[in-house]
CSV table of N, CA and C and ligand atoms in Angstrom, one decimal:
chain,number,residue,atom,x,y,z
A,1,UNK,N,-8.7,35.5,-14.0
A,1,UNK,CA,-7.4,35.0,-13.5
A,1,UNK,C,-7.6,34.4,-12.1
A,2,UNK,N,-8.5,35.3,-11.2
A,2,UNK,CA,-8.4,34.7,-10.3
A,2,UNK,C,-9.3,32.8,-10.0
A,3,UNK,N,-10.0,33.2,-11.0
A,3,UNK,CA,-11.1,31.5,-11.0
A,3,UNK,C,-9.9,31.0,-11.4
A,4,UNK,N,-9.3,31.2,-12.1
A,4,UNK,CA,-8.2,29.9,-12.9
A,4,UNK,C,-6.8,29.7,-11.5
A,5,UNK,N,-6.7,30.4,-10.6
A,5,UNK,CA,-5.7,30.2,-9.3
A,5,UNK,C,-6.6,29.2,-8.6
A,6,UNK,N,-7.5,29.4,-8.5
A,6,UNK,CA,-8.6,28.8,-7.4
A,6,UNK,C,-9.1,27.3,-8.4
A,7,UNK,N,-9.5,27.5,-9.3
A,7,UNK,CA,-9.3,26.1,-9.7
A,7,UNK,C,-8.0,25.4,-9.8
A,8,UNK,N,-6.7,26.2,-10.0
A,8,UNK,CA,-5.5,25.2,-10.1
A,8,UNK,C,-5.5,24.8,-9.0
A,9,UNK,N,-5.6,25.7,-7.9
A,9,UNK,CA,-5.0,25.0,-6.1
A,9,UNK,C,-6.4,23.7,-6.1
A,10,UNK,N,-7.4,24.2,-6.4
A,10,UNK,CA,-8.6,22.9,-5.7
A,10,UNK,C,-7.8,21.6,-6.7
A,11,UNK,N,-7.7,21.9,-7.6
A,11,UNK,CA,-7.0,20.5,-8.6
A,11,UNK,C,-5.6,20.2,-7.8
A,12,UNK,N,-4.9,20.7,-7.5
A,12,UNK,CA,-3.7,20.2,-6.9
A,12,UNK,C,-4.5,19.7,-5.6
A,13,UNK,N,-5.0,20.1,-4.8
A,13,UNK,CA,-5.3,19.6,-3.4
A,13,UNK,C,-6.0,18.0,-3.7
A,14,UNK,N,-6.7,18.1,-4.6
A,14,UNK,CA,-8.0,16.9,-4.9
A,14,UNK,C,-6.4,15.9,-5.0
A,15,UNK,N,-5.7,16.3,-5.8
A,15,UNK,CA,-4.2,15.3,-6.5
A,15,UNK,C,-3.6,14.8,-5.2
A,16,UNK,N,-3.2,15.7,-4.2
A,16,UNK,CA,-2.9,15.3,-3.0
A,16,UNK,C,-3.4,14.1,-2.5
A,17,UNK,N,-5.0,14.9,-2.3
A,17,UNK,CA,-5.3,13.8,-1.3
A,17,UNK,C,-5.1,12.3,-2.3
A,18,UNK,N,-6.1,12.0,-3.2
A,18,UNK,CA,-5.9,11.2,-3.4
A,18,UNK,C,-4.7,10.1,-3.3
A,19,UNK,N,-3.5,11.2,-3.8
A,19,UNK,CA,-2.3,10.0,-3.6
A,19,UNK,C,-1.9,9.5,-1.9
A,20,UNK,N,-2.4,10.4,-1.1
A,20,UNK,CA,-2.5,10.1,0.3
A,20,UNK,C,-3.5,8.9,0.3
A,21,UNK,N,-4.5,9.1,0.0
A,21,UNK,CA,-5.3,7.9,0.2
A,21,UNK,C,-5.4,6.6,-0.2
A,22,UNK,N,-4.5,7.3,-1.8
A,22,UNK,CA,-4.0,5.9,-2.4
A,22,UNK,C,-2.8,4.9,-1.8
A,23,UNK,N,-2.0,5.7,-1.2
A,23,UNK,CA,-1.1,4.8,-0.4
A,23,UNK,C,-1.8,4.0,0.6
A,24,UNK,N,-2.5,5.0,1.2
A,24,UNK,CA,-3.1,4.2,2.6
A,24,UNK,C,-3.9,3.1,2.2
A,25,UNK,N,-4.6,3.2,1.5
A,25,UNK,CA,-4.8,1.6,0.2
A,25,UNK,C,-4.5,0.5,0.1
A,26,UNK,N,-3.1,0.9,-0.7
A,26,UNK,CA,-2.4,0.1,-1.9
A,26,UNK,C,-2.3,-1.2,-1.0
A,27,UNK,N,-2.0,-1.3,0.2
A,27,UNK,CA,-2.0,-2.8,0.9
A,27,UNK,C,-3.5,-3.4,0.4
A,28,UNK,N,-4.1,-2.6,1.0
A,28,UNK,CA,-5.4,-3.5,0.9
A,28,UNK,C,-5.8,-4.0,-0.6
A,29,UNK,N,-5.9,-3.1,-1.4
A,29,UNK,CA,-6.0,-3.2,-2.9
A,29,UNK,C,-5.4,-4.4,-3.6
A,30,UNK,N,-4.0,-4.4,-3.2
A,30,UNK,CA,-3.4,-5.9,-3.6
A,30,UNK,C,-3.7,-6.9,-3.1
A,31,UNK,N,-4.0,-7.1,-2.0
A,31,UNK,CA,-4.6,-7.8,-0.9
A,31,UNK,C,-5.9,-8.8,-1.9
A,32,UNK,N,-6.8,-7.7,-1.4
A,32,UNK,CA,-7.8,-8.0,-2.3
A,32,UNK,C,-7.9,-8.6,-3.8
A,33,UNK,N,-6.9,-8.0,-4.6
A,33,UNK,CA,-6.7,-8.7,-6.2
A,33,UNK,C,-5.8,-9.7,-6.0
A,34,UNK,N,-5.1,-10.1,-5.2
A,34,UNK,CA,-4.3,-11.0,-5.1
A,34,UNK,C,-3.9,-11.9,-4.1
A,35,UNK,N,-4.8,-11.9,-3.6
A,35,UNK,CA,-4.2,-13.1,-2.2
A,35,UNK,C,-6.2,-13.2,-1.2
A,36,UNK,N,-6.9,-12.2,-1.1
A,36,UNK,CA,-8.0,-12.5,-0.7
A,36,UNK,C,-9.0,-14.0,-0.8
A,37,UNK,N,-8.4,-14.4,-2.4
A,37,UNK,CA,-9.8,-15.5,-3.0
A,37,UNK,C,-9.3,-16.8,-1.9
A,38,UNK,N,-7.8,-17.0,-1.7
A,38,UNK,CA,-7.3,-17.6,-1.2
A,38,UNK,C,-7.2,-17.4,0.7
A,39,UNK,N,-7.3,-16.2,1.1
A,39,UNK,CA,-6.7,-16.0,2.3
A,39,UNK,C,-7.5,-14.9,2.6
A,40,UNK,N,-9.0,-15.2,2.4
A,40,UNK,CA,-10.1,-14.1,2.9
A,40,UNK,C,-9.9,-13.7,4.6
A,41,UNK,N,-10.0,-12.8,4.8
A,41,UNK,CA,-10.2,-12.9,6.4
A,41,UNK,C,-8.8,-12.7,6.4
A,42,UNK,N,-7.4,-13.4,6.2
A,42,UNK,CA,-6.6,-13.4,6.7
A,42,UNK,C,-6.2,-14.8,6.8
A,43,UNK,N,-7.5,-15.5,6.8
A,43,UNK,CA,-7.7,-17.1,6.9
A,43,UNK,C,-7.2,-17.9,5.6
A,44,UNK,N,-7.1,-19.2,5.3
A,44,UNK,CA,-6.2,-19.7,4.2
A,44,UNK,C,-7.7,-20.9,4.0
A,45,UNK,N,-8.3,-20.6,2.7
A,45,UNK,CA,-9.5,-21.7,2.2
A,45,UNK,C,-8.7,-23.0,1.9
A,46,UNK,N,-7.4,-23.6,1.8
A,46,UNK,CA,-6.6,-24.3,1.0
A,46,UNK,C,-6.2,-25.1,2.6
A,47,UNK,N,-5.9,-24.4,3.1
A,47,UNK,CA,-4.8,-25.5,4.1
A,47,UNK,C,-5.6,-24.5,5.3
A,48,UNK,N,-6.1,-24.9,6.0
A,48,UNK,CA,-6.6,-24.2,7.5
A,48,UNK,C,-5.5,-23.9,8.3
A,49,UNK,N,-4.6,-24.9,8.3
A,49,UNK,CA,-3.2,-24.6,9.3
A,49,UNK,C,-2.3,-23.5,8.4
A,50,UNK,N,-2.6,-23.0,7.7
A,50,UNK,CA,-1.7,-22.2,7.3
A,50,UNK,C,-2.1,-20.7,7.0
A,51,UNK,N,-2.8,-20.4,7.8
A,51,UNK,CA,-3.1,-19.2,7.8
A,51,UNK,C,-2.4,-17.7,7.9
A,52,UNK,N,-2.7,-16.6,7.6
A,52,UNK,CA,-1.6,-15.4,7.9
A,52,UNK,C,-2.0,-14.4,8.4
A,53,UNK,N,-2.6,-15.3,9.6
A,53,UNK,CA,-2.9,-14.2,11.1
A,53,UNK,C,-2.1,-14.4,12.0
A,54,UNK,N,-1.8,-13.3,12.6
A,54,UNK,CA,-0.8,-13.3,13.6
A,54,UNK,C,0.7,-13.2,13.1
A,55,UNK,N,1.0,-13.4,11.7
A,55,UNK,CA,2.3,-13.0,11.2
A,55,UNK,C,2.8,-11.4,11.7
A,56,UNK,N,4.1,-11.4,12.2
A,56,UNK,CA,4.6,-10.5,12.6
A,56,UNK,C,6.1,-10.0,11.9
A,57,UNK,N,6.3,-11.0,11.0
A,57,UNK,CA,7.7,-10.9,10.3
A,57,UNK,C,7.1,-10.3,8.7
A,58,UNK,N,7.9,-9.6,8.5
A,58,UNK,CA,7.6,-8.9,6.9
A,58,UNK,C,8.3,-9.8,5.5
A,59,UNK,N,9.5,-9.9,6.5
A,59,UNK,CA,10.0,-10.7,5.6
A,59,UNK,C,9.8,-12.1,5.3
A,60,UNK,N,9.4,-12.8,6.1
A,60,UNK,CA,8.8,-14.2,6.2
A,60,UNK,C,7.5,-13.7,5.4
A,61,UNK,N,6.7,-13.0,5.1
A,61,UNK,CA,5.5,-13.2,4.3
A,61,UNK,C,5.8,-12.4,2.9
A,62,UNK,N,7.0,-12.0,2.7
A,62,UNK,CA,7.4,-11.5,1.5
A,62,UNK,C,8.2,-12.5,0.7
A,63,UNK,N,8.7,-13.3,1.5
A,63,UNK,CA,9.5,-14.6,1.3
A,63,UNK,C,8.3,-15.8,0.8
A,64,UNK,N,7.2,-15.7,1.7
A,64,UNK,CA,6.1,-16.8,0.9
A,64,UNK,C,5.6,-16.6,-0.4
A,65,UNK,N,5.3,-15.0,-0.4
A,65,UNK,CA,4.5,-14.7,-1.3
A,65,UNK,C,5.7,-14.9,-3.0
A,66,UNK,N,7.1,-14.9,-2.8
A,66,UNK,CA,8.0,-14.9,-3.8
A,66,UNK,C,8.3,-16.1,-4.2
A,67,UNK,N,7.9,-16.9,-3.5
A,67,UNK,CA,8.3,-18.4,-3.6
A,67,UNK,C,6.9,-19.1,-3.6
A,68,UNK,N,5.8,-19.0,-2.8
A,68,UNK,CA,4.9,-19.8,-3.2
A,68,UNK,C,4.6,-21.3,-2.6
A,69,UNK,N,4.3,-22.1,-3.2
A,69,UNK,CA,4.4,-23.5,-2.7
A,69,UNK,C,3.0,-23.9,-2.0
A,70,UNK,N,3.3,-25.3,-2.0
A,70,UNK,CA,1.7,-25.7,-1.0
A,70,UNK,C,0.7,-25.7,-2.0
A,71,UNK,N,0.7,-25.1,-3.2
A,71,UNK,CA,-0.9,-24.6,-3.7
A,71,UNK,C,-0.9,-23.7,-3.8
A,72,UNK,N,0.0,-22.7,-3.3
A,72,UNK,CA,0.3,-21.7,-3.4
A,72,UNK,C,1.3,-20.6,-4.7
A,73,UNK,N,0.7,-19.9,-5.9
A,73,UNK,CA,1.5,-19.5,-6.6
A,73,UNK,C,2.7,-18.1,-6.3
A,74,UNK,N,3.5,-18.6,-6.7
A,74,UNK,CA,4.8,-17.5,-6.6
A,74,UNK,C,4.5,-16.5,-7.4
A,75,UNK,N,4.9,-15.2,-6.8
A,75,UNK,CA,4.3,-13.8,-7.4
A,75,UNK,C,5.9,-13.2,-7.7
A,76,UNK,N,6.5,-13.2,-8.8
A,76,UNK,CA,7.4,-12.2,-9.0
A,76,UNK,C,7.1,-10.6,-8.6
A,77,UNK,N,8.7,-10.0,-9.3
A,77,UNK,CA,8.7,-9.2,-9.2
A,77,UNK,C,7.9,-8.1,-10.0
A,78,UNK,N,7.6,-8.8,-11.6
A,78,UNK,CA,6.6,-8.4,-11.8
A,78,UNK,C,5.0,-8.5,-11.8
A,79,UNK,N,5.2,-9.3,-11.1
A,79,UNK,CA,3.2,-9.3,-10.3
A,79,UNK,C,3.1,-8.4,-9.6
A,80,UNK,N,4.1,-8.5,-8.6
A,80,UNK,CA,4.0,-7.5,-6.9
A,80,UNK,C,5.4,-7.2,-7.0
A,81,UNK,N,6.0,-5.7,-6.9
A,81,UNK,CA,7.4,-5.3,-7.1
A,81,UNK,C,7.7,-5.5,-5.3
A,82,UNK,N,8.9,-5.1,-5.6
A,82,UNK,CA,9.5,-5.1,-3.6
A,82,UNK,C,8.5,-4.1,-3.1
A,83,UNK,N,8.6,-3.0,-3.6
A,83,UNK,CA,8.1,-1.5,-2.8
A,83,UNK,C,6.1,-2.0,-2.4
A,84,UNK,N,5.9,-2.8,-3.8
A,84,UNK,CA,4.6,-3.2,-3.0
A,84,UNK,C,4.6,-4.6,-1.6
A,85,UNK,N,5.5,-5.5,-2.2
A,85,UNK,CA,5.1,-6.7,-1.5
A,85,UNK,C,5.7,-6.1,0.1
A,86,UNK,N,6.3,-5.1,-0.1
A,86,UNK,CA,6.2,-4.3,1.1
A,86,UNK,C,5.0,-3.7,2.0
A,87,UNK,N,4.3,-2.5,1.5
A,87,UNK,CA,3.2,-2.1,1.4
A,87,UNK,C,2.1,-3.5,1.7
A,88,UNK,N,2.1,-4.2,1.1
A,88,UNK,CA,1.4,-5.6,1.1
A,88,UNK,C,1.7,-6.4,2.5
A,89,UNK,N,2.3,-6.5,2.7
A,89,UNK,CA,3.4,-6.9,4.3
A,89,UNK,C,2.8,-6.4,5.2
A,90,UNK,N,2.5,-5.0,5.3
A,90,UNK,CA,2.1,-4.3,6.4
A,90,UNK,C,0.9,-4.3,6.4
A,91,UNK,N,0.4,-4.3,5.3
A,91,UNK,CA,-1.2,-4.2,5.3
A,91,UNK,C,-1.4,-5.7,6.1
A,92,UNK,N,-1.0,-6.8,5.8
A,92,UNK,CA,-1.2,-8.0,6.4
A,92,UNK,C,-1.3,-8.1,8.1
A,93,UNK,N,0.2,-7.4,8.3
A,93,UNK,CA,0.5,-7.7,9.6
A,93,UNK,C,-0.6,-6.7,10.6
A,94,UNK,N,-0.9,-5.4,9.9
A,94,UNK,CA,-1.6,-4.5,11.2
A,94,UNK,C,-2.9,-5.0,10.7
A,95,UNK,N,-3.6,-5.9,9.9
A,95,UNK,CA,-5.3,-5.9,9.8
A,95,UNK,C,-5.4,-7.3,10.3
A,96,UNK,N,-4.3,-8.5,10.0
A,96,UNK,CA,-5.3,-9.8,10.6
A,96,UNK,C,-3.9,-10.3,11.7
A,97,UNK,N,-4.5,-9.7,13.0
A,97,UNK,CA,-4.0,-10.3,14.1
A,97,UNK,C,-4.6,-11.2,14.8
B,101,HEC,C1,-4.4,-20.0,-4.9
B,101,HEC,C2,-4.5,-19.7,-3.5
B,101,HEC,C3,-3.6,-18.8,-2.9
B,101,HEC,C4,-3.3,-17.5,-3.3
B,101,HEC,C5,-3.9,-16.7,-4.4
B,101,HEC,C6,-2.4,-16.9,-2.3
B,101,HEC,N1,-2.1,-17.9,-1.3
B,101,HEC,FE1,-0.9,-17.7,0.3
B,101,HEC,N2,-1.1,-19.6,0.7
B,101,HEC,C7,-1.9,-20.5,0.0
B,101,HEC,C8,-1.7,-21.9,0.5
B,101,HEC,C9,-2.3,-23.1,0.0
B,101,HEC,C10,-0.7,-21.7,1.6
B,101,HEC,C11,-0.1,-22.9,2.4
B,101,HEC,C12,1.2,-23.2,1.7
B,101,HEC,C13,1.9,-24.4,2.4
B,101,HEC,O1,1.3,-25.2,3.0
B,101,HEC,O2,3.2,-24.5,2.2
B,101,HEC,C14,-0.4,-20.3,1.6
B,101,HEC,C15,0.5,-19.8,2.6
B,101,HEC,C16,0.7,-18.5,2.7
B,101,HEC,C17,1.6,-17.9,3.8
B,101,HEC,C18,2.3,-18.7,4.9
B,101,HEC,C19,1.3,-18.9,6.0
B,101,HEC,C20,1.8,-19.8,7.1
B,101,HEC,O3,1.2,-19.8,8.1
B,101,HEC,O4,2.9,-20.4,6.9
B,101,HEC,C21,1.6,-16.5,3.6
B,101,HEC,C22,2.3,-15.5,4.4
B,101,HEC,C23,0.8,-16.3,2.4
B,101,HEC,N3,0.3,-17.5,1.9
B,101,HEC,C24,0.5,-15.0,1.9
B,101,HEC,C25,-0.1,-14.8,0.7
B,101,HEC,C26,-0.2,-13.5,0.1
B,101,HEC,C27,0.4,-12.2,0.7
B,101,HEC,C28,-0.9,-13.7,-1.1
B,101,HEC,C29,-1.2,-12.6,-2.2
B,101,HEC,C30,0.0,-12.0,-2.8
B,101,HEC,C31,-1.2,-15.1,-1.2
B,101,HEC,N4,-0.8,-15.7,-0.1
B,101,HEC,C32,-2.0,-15.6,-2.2
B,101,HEC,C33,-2.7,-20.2,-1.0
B,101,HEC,C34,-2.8,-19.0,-1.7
């Protein structure tokens, strides 16, 4: 009884962290599957003037990514939901300043 307490808590803790870790992530993760091939670095391979460093509005880069244009494809709600293109937002603004 007591191995099976001590394995349930080490299984709950392992579950924790990961979902901790996984949030701390989830920006970059999308990032990476979905906007990197285009906007490695932060940098834009398509249009050089249009890069998304130094963006500081969340909503201006949630607004691009929904709408698209330029060469650029529009990501619905079901590609990237709000709660990500959120998450995605932030990851943008605090890594490529
Ligand atoms: C196929 C290539 C491609 C992909 C994939 C792509 N982008 Fe873009 N992105 C572009 C191009 C090209 C522009 C310039 C659009 C224009 O000139 O209007 C752009 C512009 C932007 C801008 C506006 C930058 C500015 O200075 O005005 C933002 C923000 C942006 N992209 C974010 C993203 C995010 C976030 C993703 C992933 C969800 C993504 N992009 C995926 C090609 C891409």
């Amino acid at each position: 009884m007591k191995l099976h307490t001590t394995l349930l808590t080490t299984v709950i803790a392992v579950s924790l962290f990961s979902a901790a870790a996984f949030a701390a992530d989830a920006g970059e993760a999308i990032f990476k599957a979905k906007c990197a091939a285009c906007h490695p670095g932060g940098g834009n391979i398509m249009n050089k003037k249009a890069t998304i460093k130094g963006m500081k509005d969340s909503k201006k880069i949630i607004a691009q990514v929904r709408k698209g244009g330029g060469g650029m494809p529009a990501f619905d709600g079901k590609a990237i939901s709000d709660a990500d293109a959120k998450v995605l937002a932030d990851y943008i603004i605090k890594t490529f300043k």
